[in-house]
PDB file of C-alpha atoms in Angstrom:
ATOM      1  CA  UNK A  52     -40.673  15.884  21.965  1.00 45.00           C
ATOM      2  CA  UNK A  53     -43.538  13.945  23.154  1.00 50.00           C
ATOM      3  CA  UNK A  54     -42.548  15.662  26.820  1.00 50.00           C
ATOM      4  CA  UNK A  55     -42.690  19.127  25.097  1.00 47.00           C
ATOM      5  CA  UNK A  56     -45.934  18.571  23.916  1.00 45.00           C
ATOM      6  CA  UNK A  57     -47.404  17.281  27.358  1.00 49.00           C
ATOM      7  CA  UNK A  58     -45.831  20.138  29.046  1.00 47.00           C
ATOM      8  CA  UNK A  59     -47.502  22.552  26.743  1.00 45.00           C
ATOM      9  CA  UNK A  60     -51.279  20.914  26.911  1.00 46.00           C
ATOM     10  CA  UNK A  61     -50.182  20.798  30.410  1.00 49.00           C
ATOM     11  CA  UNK A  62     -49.953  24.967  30.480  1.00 57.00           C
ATOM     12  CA  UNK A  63     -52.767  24.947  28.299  1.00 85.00           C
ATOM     13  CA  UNK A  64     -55.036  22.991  30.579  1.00 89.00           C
ATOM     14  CA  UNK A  65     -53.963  25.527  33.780  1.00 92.00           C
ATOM     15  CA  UNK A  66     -54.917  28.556  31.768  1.00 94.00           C
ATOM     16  CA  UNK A  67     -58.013  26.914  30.918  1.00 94.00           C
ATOM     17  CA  UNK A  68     -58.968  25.918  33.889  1.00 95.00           C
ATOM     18  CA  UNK A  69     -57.951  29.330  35.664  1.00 96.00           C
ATOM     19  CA  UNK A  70     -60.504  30.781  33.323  1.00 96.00           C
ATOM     20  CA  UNK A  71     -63.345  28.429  33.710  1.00 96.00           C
ATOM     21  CA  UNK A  72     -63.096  29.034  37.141  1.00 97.00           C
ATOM     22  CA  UNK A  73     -62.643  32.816  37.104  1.00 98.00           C
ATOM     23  CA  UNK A  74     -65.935  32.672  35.192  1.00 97.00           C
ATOM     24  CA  UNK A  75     -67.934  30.489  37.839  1.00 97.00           C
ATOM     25  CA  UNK A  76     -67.009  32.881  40.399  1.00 96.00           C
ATOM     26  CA  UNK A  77     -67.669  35.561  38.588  1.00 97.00           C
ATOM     27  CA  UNK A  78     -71.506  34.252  37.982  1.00 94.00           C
ATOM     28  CA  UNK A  79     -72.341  35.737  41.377  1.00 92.00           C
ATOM     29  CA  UNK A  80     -73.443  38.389  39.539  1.00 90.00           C
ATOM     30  CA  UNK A  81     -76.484  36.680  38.480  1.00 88.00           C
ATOM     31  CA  UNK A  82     -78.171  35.694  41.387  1.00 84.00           C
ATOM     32  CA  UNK A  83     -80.655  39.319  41.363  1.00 81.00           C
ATOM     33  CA  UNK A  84     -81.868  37.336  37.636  1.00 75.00           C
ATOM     34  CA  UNK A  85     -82.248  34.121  39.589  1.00 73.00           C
ATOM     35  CA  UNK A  86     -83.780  35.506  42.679  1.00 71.00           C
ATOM     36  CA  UNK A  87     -85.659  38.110  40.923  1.00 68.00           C
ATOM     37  CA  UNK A  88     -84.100  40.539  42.857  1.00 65.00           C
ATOM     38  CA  UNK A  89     -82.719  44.532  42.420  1.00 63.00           C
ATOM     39  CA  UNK A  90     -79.124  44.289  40.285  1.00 61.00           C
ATOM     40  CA  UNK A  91     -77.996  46.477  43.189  1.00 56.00           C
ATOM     41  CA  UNK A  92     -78.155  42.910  45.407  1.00 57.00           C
ATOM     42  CA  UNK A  93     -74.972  43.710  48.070  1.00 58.00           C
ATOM     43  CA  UNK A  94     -76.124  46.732  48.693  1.00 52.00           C
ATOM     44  CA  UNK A  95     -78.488  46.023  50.930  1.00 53.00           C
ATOM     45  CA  UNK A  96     -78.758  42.212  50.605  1.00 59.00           C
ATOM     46  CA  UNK A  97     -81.247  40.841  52.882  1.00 65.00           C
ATOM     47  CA  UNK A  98     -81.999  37.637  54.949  1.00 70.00           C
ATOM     48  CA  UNK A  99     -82.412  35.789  51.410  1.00 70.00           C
ATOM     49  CA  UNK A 100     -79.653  37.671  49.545  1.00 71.00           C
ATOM     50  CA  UNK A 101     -77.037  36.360  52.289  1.00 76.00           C
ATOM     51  CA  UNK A 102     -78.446  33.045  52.089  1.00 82.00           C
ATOM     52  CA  UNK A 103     -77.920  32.796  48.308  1.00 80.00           C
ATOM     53  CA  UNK A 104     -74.478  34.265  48.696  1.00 83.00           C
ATOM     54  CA  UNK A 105     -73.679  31.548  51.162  1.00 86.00           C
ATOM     55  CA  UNK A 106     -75.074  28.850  49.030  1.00 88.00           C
ATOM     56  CA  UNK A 107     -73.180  30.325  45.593  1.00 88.00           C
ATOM     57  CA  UNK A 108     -70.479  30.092  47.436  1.00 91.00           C
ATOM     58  CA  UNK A 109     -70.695  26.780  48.925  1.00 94.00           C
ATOM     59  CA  UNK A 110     -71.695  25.315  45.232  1.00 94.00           C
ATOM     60  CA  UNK A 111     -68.684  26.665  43.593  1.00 95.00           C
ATOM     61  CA  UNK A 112     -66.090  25.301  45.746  1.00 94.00           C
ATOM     62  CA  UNK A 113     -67.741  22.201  45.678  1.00 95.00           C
ATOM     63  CA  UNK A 114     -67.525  22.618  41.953  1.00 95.00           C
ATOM     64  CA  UNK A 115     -64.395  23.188  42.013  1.00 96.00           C
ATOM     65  CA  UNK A 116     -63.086  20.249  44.127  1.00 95.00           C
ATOM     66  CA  UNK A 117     -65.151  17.703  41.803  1.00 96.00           C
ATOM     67  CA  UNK A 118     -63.575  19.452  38.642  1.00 95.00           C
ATOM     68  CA  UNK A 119     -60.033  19.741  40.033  1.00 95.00           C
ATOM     69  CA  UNK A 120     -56.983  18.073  42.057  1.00 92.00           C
ATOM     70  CA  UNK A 121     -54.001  19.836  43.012  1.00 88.00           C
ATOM     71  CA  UNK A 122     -52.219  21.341  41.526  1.00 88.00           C
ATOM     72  CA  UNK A 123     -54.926  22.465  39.332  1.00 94.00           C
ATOM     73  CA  UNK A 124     -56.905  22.955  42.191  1.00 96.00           C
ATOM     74  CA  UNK A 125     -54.856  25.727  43.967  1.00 96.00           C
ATOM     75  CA  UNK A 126     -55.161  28.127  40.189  1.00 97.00           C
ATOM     76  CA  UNK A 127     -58.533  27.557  40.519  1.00 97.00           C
ATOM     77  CA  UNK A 128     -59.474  28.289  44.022  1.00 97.00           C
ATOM     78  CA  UNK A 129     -57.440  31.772  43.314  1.00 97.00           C
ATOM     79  CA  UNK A 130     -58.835  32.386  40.272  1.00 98.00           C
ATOM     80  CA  UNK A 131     -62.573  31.510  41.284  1.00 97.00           C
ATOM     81  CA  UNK A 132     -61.954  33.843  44.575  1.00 97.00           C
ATOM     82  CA  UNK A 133     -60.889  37.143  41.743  1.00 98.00           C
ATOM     83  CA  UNK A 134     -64.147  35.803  39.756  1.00 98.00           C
ATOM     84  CA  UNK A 135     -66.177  36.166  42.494  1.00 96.00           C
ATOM     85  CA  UNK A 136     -64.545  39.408  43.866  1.00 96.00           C
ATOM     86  CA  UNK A 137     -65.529  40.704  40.325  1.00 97.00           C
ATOM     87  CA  UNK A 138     -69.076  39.645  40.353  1.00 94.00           C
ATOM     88  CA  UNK A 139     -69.650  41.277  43.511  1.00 91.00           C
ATOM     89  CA  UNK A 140     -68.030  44.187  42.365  1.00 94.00           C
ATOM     90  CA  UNK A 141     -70.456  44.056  39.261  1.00 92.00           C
ATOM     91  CA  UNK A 142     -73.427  43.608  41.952  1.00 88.00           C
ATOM     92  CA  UNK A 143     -72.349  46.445  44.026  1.00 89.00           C
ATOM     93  CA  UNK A 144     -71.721  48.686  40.633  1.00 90.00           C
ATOM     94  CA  UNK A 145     -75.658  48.391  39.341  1.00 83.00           C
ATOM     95  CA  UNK A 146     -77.911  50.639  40.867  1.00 71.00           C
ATOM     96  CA  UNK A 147     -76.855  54.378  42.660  1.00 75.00           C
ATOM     97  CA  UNK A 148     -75.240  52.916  46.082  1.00 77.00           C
ATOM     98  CA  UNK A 149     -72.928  54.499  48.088  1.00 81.00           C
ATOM     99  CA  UNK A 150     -70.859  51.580  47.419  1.00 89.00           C
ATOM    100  CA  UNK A 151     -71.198  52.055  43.449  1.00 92.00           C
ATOM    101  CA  UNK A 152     -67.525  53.388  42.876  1.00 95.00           C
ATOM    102  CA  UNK A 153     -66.290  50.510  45.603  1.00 96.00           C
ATOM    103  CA  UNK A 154     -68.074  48.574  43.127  1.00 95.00           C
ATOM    104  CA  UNK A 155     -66.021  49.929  40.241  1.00 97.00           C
ATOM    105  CA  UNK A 156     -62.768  49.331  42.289  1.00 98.00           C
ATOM    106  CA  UNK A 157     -63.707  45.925  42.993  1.00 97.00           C
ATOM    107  CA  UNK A 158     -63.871  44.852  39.336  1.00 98.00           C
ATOM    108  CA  UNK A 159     -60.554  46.608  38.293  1.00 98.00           C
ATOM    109  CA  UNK A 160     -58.899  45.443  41.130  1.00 98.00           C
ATOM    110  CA  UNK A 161     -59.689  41.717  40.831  1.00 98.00           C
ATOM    111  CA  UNK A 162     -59.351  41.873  36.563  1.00 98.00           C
ATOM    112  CA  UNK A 163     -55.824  43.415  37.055  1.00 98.00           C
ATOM    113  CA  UNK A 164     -54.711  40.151  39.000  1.00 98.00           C
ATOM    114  CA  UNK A 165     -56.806  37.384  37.037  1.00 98.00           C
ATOM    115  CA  UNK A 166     -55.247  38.784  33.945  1.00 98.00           C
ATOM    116  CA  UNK A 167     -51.742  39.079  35.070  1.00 97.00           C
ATOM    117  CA  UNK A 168     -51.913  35.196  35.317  1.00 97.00           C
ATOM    118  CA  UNK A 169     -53.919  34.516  32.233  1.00 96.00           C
ATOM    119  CA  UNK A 170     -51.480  36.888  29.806  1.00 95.00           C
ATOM    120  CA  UNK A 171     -48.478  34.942  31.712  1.00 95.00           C
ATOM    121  CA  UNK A 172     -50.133  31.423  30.554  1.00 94.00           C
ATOM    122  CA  UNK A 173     -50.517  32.313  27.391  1.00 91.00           C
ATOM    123  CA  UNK A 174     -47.454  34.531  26.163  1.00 89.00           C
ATOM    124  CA  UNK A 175     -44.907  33.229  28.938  1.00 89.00           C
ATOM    125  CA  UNK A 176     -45.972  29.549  30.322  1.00 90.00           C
ATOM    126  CA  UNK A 177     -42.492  28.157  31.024  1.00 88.00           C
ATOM    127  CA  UNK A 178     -42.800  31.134  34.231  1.00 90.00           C
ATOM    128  CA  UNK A 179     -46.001  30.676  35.291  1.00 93.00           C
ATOM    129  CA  UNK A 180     -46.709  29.921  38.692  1.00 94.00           C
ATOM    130  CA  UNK A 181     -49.373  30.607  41.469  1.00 95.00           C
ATOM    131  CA  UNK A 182     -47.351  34.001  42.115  1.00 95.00           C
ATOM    132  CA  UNK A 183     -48.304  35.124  39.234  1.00 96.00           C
ATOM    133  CA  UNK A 184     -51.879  36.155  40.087  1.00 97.00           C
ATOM    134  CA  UNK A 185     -49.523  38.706  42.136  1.00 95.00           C
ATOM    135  CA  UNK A 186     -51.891  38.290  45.006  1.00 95.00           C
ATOM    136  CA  UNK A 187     -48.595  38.009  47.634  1.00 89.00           C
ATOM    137  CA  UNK A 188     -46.398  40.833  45.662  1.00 84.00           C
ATOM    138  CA  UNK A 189     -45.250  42.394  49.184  1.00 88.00           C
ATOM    139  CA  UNK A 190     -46.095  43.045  52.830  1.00 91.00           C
ATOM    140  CA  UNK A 191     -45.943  46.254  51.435  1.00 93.00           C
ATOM    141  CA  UNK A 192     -48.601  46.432  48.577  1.00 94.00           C
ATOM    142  CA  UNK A 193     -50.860  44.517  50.986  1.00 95.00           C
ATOM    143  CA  UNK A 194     -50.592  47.217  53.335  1.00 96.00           C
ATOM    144  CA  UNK A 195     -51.099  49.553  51.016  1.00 96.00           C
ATOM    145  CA  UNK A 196     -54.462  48.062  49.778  1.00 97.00           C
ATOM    146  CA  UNK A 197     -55.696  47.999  53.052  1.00 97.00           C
ATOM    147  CA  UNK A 198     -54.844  51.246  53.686  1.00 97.00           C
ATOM    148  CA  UNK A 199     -56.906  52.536  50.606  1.00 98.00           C
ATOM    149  CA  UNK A 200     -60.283  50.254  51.993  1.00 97.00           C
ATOM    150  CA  UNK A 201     -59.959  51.550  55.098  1.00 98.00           C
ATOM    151  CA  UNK A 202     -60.095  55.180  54.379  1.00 98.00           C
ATOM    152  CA  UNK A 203     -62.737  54.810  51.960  1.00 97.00           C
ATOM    153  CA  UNK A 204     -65.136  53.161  54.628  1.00 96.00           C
ATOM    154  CA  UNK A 205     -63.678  55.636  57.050  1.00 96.00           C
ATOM    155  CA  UNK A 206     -64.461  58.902  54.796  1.00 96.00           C
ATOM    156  CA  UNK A 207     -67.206  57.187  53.381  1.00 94.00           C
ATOM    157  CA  UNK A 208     -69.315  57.461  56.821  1.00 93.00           C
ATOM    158  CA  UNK A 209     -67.800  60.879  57.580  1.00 95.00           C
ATOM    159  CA  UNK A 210     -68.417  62.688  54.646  1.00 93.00           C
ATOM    160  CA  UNK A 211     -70.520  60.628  52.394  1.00 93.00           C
ATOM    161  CA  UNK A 212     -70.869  63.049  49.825  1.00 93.00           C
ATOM    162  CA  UNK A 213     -67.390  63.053  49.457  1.00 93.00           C
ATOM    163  CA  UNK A 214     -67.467  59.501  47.956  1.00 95.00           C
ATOM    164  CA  UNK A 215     -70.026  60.118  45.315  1.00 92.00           C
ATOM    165  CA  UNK A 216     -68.394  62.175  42.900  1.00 95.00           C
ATOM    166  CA  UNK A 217     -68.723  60.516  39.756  1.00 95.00           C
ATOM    167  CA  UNK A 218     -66.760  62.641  37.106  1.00 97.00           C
ATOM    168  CA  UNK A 219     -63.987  62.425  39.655  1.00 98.00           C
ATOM    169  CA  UNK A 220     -64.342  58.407  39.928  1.00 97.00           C
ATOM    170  CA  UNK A 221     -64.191  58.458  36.093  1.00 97.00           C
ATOM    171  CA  UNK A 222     -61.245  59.760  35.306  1.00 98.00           C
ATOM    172  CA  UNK A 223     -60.075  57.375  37.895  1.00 98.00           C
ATOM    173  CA  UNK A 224     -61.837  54.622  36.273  1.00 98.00           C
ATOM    174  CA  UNK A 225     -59.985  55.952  33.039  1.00 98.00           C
ATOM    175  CA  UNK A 226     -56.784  56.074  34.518  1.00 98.00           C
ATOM    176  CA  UNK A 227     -57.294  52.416  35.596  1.00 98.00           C
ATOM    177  CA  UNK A 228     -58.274  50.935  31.971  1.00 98.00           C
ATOM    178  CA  UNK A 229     -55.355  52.870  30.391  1.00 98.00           C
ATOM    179  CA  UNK A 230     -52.974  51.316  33.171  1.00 98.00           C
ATOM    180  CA  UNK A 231     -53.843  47.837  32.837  1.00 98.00           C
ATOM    181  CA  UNK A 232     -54.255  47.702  28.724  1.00 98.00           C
ATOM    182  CA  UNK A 233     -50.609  49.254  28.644  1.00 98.00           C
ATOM    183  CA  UNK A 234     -49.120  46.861  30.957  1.00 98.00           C
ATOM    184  CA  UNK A 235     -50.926  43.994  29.475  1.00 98.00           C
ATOM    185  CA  UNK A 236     -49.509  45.135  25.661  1.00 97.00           C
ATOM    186  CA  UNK A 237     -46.034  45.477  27.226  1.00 97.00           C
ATOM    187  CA  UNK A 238     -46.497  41.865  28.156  1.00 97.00           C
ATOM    188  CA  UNK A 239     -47.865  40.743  25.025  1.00 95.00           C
ATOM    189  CA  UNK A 240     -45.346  42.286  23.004  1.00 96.00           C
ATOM    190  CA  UNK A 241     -42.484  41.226  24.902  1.00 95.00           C
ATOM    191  CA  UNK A 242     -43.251  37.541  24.849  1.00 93.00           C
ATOM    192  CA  UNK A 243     -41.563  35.166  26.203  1.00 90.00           C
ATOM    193  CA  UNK A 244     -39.220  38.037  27.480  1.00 92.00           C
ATOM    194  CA  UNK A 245     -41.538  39.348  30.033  1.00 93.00           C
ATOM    195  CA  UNK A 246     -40.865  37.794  33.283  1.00 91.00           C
ATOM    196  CA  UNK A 247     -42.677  39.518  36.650  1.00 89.00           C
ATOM    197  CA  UNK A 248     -38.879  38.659  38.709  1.00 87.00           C
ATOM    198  CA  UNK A 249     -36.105  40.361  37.754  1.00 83.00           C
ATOM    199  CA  UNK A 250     -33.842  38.059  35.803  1.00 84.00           C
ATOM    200  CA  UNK A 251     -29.740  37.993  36.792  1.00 83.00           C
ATOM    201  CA  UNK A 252     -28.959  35.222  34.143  1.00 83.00           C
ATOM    202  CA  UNK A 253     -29.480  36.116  30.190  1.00 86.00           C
ATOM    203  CA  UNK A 254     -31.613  33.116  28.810  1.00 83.00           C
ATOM    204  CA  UNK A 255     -30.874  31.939  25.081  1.00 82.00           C
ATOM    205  CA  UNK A 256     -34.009  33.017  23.898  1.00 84.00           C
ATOM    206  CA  UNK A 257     -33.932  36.932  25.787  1.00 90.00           C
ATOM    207  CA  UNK A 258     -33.958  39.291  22.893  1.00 94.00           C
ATOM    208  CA  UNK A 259     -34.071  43.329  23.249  1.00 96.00           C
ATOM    209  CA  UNK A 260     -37.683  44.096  22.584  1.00 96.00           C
ATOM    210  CA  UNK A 261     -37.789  47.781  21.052  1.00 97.00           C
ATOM    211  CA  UNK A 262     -40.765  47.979  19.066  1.00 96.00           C
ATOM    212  CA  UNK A 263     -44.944  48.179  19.838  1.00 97.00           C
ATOM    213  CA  UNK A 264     -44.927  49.836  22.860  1.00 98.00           C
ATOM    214  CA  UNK A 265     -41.720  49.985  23.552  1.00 98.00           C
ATOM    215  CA  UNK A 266     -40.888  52.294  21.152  1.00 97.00           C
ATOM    216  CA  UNK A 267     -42.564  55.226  23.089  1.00 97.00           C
ATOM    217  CA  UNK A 268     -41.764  53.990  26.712  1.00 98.00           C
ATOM    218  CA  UNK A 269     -38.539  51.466  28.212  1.00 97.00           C
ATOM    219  CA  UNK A 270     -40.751  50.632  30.646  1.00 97.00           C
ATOM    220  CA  UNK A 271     -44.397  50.624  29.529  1.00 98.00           C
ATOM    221  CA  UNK A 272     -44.977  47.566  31.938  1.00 98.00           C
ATOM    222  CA  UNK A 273     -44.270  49.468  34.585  1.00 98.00           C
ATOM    223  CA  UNK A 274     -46.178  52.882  33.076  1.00 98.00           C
ATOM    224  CA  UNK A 275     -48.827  50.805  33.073  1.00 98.00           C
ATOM    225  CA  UNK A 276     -48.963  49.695  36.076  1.00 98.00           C
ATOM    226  CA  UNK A 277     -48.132  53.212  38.012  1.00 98.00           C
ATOM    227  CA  UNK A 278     -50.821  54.981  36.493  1.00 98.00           C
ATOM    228  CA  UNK A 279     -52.883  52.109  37.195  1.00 98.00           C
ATOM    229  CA  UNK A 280     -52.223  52.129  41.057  1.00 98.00           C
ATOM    230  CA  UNK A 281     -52.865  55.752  41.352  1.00 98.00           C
ATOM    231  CA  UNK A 282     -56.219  55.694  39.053  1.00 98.00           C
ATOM    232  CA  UNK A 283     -57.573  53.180  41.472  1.00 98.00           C
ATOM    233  CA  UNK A 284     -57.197  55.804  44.593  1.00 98.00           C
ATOM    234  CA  UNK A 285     -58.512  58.769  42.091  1.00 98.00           C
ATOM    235  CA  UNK A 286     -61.798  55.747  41.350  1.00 98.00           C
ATOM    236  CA  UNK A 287     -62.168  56.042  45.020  1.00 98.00           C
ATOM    237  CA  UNK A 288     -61.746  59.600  45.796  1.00 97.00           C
ATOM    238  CA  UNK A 289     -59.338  59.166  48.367  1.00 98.00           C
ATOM    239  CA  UNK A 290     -57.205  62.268  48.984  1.00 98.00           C
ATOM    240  CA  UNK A 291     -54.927  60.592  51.607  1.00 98.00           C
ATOM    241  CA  UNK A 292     -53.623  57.457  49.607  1.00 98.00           C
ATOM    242  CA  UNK A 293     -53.754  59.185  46.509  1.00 98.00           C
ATOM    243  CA  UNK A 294     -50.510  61.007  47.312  1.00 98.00           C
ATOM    244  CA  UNK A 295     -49.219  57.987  49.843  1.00 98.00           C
ATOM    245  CA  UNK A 296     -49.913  55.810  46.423  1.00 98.00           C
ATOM    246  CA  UNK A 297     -48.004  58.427  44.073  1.00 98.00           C
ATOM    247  CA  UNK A 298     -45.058  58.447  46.222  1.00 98.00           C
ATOM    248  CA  UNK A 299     -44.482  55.055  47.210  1.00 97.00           C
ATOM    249  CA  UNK A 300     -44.951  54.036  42.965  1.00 97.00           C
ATOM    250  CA  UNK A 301     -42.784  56.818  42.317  1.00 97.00           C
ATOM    251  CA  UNK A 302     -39.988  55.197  44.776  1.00 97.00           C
ATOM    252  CA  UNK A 303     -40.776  51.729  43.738  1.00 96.00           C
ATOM    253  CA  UNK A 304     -40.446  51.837  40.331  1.00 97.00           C
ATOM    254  CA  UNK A 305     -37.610  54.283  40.299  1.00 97.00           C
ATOM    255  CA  UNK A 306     -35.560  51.300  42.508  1.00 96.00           C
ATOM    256  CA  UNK A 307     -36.755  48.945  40.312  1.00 95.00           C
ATOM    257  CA  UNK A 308     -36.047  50.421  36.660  1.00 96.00           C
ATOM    258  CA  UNK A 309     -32.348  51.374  38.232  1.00 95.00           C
ATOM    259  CA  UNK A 310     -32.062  47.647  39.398  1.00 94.00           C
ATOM    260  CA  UNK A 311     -33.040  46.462  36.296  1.00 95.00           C
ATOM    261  CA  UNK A 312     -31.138  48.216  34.007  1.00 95.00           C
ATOM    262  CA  UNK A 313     -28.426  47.051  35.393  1.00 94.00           C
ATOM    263  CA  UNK A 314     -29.206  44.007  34.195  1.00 94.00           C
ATOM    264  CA  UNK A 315     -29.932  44.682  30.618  1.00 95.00           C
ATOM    265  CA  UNK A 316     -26.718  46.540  29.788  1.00 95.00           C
ATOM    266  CA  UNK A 317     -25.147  43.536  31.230  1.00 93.00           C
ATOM    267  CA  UNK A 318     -27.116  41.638  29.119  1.00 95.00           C
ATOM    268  CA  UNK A 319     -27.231  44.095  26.024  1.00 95.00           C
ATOM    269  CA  UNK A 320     -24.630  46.249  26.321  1.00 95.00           C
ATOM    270  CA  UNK A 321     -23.833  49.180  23.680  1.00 95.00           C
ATOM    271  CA  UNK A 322     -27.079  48.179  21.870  1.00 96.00           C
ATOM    272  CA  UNK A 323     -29.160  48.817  25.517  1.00 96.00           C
ATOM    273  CA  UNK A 324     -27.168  52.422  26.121  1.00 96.00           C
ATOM    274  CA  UNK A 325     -28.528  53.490  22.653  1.00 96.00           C
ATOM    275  CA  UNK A 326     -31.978  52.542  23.312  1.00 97.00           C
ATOM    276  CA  UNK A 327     -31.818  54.157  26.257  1.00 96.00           C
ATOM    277  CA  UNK A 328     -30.610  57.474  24.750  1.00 95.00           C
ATOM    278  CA  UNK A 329     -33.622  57.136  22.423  1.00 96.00           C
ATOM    279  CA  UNK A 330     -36.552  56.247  24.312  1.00 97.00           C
ATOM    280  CA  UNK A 331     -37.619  57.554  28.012  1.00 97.00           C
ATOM    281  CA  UNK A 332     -38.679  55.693  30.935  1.00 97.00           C
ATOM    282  CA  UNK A 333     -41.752  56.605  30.890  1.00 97.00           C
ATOM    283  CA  UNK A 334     -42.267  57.576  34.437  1.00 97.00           C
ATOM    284  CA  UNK A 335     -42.247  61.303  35.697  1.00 96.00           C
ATOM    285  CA  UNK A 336     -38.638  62.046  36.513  1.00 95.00           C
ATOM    286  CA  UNK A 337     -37.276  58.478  36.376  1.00 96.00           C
ATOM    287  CA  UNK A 338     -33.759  58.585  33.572  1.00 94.00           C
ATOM    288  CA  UNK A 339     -33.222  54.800  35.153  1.00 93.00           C
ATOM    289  CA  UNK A 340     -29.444  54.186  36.124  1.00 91.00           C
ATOM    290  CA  UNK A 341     -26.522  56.876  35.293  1.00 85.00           C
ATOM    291  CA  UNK A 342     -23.858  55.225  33.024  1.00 77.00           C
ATOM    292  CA  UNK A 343     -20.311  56.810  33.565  1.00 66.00           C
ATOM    293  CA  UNK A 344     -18.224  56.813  30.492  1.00 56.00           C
TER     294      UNK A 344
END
């Protein structure tokens, strides 16, 4: 008992500390109140905005190696890096840049990881681990963010204009909020059932989770998160990975709900098949895996 209680104010002190750190990161974005400078600060920073970038910098990760040993230390160098990613994403937001809407993808981008971690911690501890600030998901996602930075630099000298429609970049930042929240109440309703691998074994405690958001999608985690990875392209008005981004989702997720359910009518059985006939994936032309009777 006494080890079950250690082991929770164990989690507790991770998520805690991931959060603390995510915030000291993310205080970047006060350094135009402290300098006196524009809120638009990284968009055209300056001799003395790059020297107080270097010395936030070099603070907080001495901060950080004061506060923190490993393994503590390696949540908070990750989570400090998102915080900061944020802040400059706030930085870059303020003001009418041409780097505004990067500014917007910035902040969404670096929220959607910090928070995949800090829902885990708190709704599913026993699976937490570095991994799941999903900064190494795949070569392949990697690749794919890359891909979407370098266009918008690329188009962004071009055709300039073509980066500053707004309305366009709102639905996109729209897209992105409605994403995230839906993933993160798929997580938060499943509980302890939510797990970001794939499981092959059925734990005691894995239950069918059919209500909340469940009830309108099978898959609302992975709704979510589809709509989510497209808005972000549609924030940054890029024609070119918006359909690369649509396509490879599509293909992902249509692998991964077939592998998956798999799994849960092994787990589940007849009570899974009638869920299924129920409720839809979710996704655009995804029925999940064909049962033969």
């Amino acid at each position: 008992m006494a080890a079950a209680a250690a082991r929770r104010w164990r989690l507790g002190r991770e998520a805690r500390a991931s959060l603390a750190a995510f915030l000291l990161g993310a205080s970047v974005a006060a350094l135009p109140v402290l300098l006196a400078a524009p809120p638009a600060l990284l968009a055209a920073p300056g001799l003395r905005g790059r020297l107080a970038l270097a010395l936030h910098v070099a603070a907080v990760n001495a901060a950080l190696l004061l506060l923190y040993r490993p393994p503590l230390y390696k949540i908070a160098i990750r989570a400090c890096f998102l915080g900061f990613a944020f802040g400059c994403g706030l930085l870059l937001s303020a003001g009418r840049s041409a780097w505004r809407h990067f500014g917007w993808y910035m902040c969404s981008l670096s929220l959607f990881h910090y928070s995949e971690y800090l829902v885990t911690a708190i709704n599913n501890p026993r699976s937490l681990s570095l991994d799941s600030f999903l900064l190494n998901h795949s070569f392949e996602y990697n690749l794919a963010a890359l891909s979407s930075w370098v266009e918008f630099t690329l188009e962004k000298f071009v055709c300039p204009e073509m980066k500053q429609i707004t309305w366009l970049s709102t639905v996109g930042l729209l897209m992105v909020i409605f994403g995230d929240c839906l993933r993160k109440a798929a997580m938060l309703t499943a509980g302890s059932n939510f797990n970001h691998i794939v499981q092959n074994e059925k734990s005691d405690t894995h239950t069918l989770v059919t209500s909340g958001v469940y009830g309108w999608f099978r898959h609302p985690s992975y709704v979510g998160w589809f709509y989510w990875s497209i808005g972000t392209q549609v924030l940054l008005c890029n024609p070119i990975c918006v359909v690369g981004y649509t396509l490879a989702s599509w293909r992902f997720f249509r692998e991964r709900i077939e592998e998956e359910e798999i799994t849960l009518i092994h787990f589940f059985g007849e009570e899974y098949l009638e869920y299924k006939k129920k409720v839809p994936s979710g996704l655009p032309f995804i029925r999940g895996v064909k049962v033969e009777l």
